[in-house]
Coordinates of C-alpha atoms in Angstrom, one line a residue:
M1 CA -18.4 30.7 195.7
D2 CA -16.3 27.6 196.7
K3 CA -14.0 26.5 193.7
H4 CA -15.5 23.0 194.4
V5 CA -19.4 23.8 193.4
L6 CA -17.2 26.5 190.8
S7 CA -16.0 23.4 189.3
L8 CA -19.2 21.2 189.4
L9 CA -20.9 24.3 187.8
Q10 CA -19.3 24.6 185.2
L11 CA -19.4 20.5 184.3
L12 CA -22.6 20.9 184.7
V13 CA -22.8 24.0 182.3
S14 CA -20.3 22.1 179.7
V15 CA -23.1 18.7 179.7
V16 CA -26.3 20.6 179.1
C17 CA -24.7 24.0 176.7
G18 CA -22.0 22.0 175.4
D19 CA -18.3 23.6 174.1
Q20 CA -20.2 27.3 174.1
H21 CA -18.3 30.3 175.9
W22 CA -20.2 31.8 179.3
S23 CA -18.9 35.3 180.5
S24 CA -19.6 37.5 183.4
L25 CA -22.2 34.7 185.3
G26 CA -22.0 37.1 188.0
N27 CA -19.9 38.6 191.0
N28 CA -19.2 35.9 193.7
D29 CA -18.1 36.5 197.3
H30 CA -15.5 34.1 197.6
Q31 CA -14.2 33.6 201.2
G32 CA -14.4 37.6 201.4
G33 CA -12.8 38.9 198.1
T34 CA -14.9 39.1 194.7
V35 CA -13.9 37.0 192.5
S36 CA -15.2 37.5 188.8
L37 CA -16.2 34.2 186.8
S38 CA -15.4 33.6 183.4
M39 CA -16.4 30.7 182.1
Q40 CA -15.0 28.3 179.1
V41 CA -15.8 25.6 178.6
S42 CA -13.5 23.1 177.8
A43 CA -12.0 20.0 178.3
S44 CA -9.8 21.1 180.8
A45 CA -12.3 22.5 182.7
I46 CA -13.8 18.9 182.7
E47 CA -11.7 17.2 183.9
T48 CA -11.0 20.2 186.4
A49 CA -14.4 19.7 187.7
W50 CA -14.5 15.9 187.6
S51 CA -11.0 15.7 189.7
T52 CA -13.1 17.3 192.4
F53 CA -15.5 15.0 193.0
P54 CA -13.5 12.7 195.3
T55 CA -12.2 15.5 197.3
L56 CA -15.8 17.1 198.4
S57 CA -16.3 15.1 201.2
T58 CA -13.1 16.2 202.7
V59 CA -14.3 19.8 202.1
G60 CA -17.8 19.0 203.1
W61 CA -20.0 18.4 200.7
P62 CA -23.7 18.3 202.0
H63 CA -24.2 14.7 200.0
A64 CA -20.7 13.7 200.6
S65 CA -22.7 10.2 202.4
L66 CA -24.4 9.8 199.0
H67 CA -21.5 9.5 196.8
A68 CA -19.5 7.9 199.5
S69 CA -22.4 5.2 199.0
L70 CA -22.8 5.4 195.5
Q71 CA -19.3 3.7 195.7
Q72 CA -19.8 0.5 197.4
Q73 CA -20.2 -2.2 195.3
I74 CA -24.0 -4.2 195.5
P75 CA -23.7 -7.6 196.2
K76 CA -23.4 -10.3 193.7
C77 CA -26.4 -13.0 193.5
N78 CA -25.0 -16.1 195.8
K79 CA -27.2 -18.4 193.5
T80 CA -25.0 -21.8 195.6
R81 CA -26.5 -20.7 198.9
M82 CA -30.0 -19.7 198.1
M83 CA -30.5 -22.7 196.8
E84 CA -29.8 -24.3 200.0
T85 CA -32.1 -22.5 201.9
L86 CA -34.8 -22.9 199.8
P87 CA -35.4 -27.1 200.6
E88 CA -35.7 -25.2 204.3
C89 CA -38.9 -23.4 202.9
R90 CA -39.9 -26.6 201.3
R91 CA -40.1 -28.8 204.3
R92 CA -41.9 -26.0 206.7
F93 CA -44.6 -25.7 203.7
E94 CA -44.4 -29.4 203.4
V95 CA -45.2 -29.5 207.0
M96 CA -48.3 -27.2 207.4
M97 CA -49.8 -29.1 204.0
Q98 CA -49.8 -32.3 206.2
T99 CA -52.1 -31.0 208.7
L100 CA -54.3 -30.7 206.0
D101 CA -56.9 -33.0 204.3
P102 CA -55.0 -34.0 201.6
S103 CA -58.8 -33.5 199.5
Q104 CA -58.6 -29.5 200.8
W105 CA -55.5 -29.1 199.0
C106 CA -57.2 -27.7 195.9
N107 CA -59.1 -25.6 198.2
I108 CA -57.2 -21.8 198.6
T109 CA -59.2 -20.9 201.2
E110 CA -58.0 -23.6 203.6
F111 CA -54.0 -23.5 202.5
I112 CA -53.5 -19.6 201.8
M113 CA -51.8 -19.0 205.1
Y114 CA -49.7 -21.8 204.3
Y115 CA -49.0 -20.8 201.1
N116 CA -48.1 -16.9 202.1
D117 CA -45.3 -17.9 204.3
F118 CA -43.7 -20.5 201.8
S119 CA -43.9 -17.4 199.3
Q120 CA -41.8 -15.1 202.2
C121 CA -39.8 -17.6 202.5
T122 CA -38.8 -17.8 199.2
E123 CA -38.6 -14.3 199.2
N124 CA -36.3 -13.9 202.3
S125 CA -34.1 -16.4 201.2
S126 CA -33.1 -15.2 198.3
L127 CA -33.1 -11.5 199.3
S128 CA -30.5 -12.4 201.9
V129 CA -28.4 -13.4 199.5
G130 CA -28.1 -11.0 197.1
C131 CA -30.3 -11.9 194.9
F132 CA -33.8 -10.4 193.2
W133 CA -37.1 -12.2 193.8
P134 CA -38.5 -13.8 192.0
N135 CA -36.0 -15.1 189.5
S136 CA -35.9 -18.5 187.4
L137 CA -34.5 -20.5 189.7
V138 CA -37.0 -19.6 192.8
E139 CA -39.4 -19.9 189.7
A140 CA -38.8 -23.1 188.8
F141 CA -38.8 -24.2 192.5
I142 CA -42.2 -23.1 193.1
T143 CA -43.5 -25.0 189.8
G144 CA -41.8 -27.9 191.7
I145 CA -43.9 -27.2 194.7
H146 CA -46.7 -26.5 192.4
K147 CA -46.5 -30.0 191.1
H148 CA -46.2 -32.0 193.8
F149 CA -49.0 -30.5 196.1
F150 CA -51.4 -29.5 193.2
S151 CA -51.5 -30.9 190.1
N152 CA -54.4 -32.4 190.2
C153 CA -56.3 -29.5 190.8
T154 CA -57.2 -28.7 187.1
S155 CA -60.5 -27.0 187.7
D156 CA -63.0 -28.4 185.0
E157 CA -64.0 -25.8 182.7
E158 CA -67.6 -25.2 181.5
K159 CA -67.5 -25.5 177.3
W160 CA -69.6 -22.7 176.0
E161 CA -71.4 -23.8 173.2
D162 CA -73.8 -21.2 170.7
P163 CA -77.4 -22.2 171.3
P164 CA -79.1 -24.0 168.4
D165 CA -79.6 -22.0 165.0
E166 CA -83.9 -20.9 165.6
I167 CA -83.2 -20.0 169.5
L168 CA -80.1 -18.0 168.3
T169 CA -82.3 -16.8 165.5
T170 CA -85.6 -16.1 167.6
L171 CA -82.9 -14.5 170.1
I172 CA -81.5 -12.0 167.0
L173 CA -85.2 -11.3 165.2
I174 CA -86.8 -10.2 168.4
P175 CA -85.4 -7.4 170.1
V176 CA -84.7 -6.1 166.0
F177 CA -88.4 -6.4 165.3
L178 CA -88.9 -4.7 168.2
T179 CA -86.7 -1.4 167.2
A180 CA -88.1 -1.1 164.3
A181 CA -91.8 -1.1 166.3
M182 CA -90.7 1.4 168.4
I183 CA -89.6 3.8 165.4
S184 CA -92.8 2.7 163.5
L185 CA -95.2 4.2 166.6
V186 CA -92.7 7.2 167.5
V187 CA -93.0 8.0 163.5
W188 CA -96.9 7.7 163.8
C189 CA -97.7 9.6 167.1
S190 CA -95.5 12.9 165.9
K191 CA -97.5 12.6 162.6
R192 CA -100.9 12.5 164.5
A193 CA -99.6 15.5 167.5
D194 CA -99.9 17.4 164.1
I195 CA -103.2 16.4 163.1
F196 CA -104.7 17.7 166.5
G197 CA -102.2 20.0 167.0

């Protein structure tokens, strides 16, 4: 067994099991020779295993490219650049919305394709500069677009009111009396069946 793999195994056992003594995990063939593995988990074992990580790519470790890619820095969000590119999304959306009659701006079926393009544009602008989408700046930008184009699109919601008390009382009492009548009828029929049966 490769000494790097043994070190990693030792690190894994130390992390999972704590400071315990493990002996005789077995005989392993290491480049033609026999190695008796006796593991005593200690701080030096962890340091040894940890020190092998940088050298894994040189010995052909199968996940060396993954290890190297994890060490790369994640690009930071360039908010300034994002805010410079978002007005282009607004301009394109305004051009598309101008093709519609303003009375149709509240009809979502008329502009849904334009809005989808606008949404995709803001997403691409955010992601291209390393920012998440949506983020607070993009949300504020989209809110500005909504205020400009859709401020008059509030729906007139109907206010539901309770019916007058007379109607409400009738609607409650009818099912109550029907239920009582059906129960009485079932009881009466069962007694009649006992008499004739």
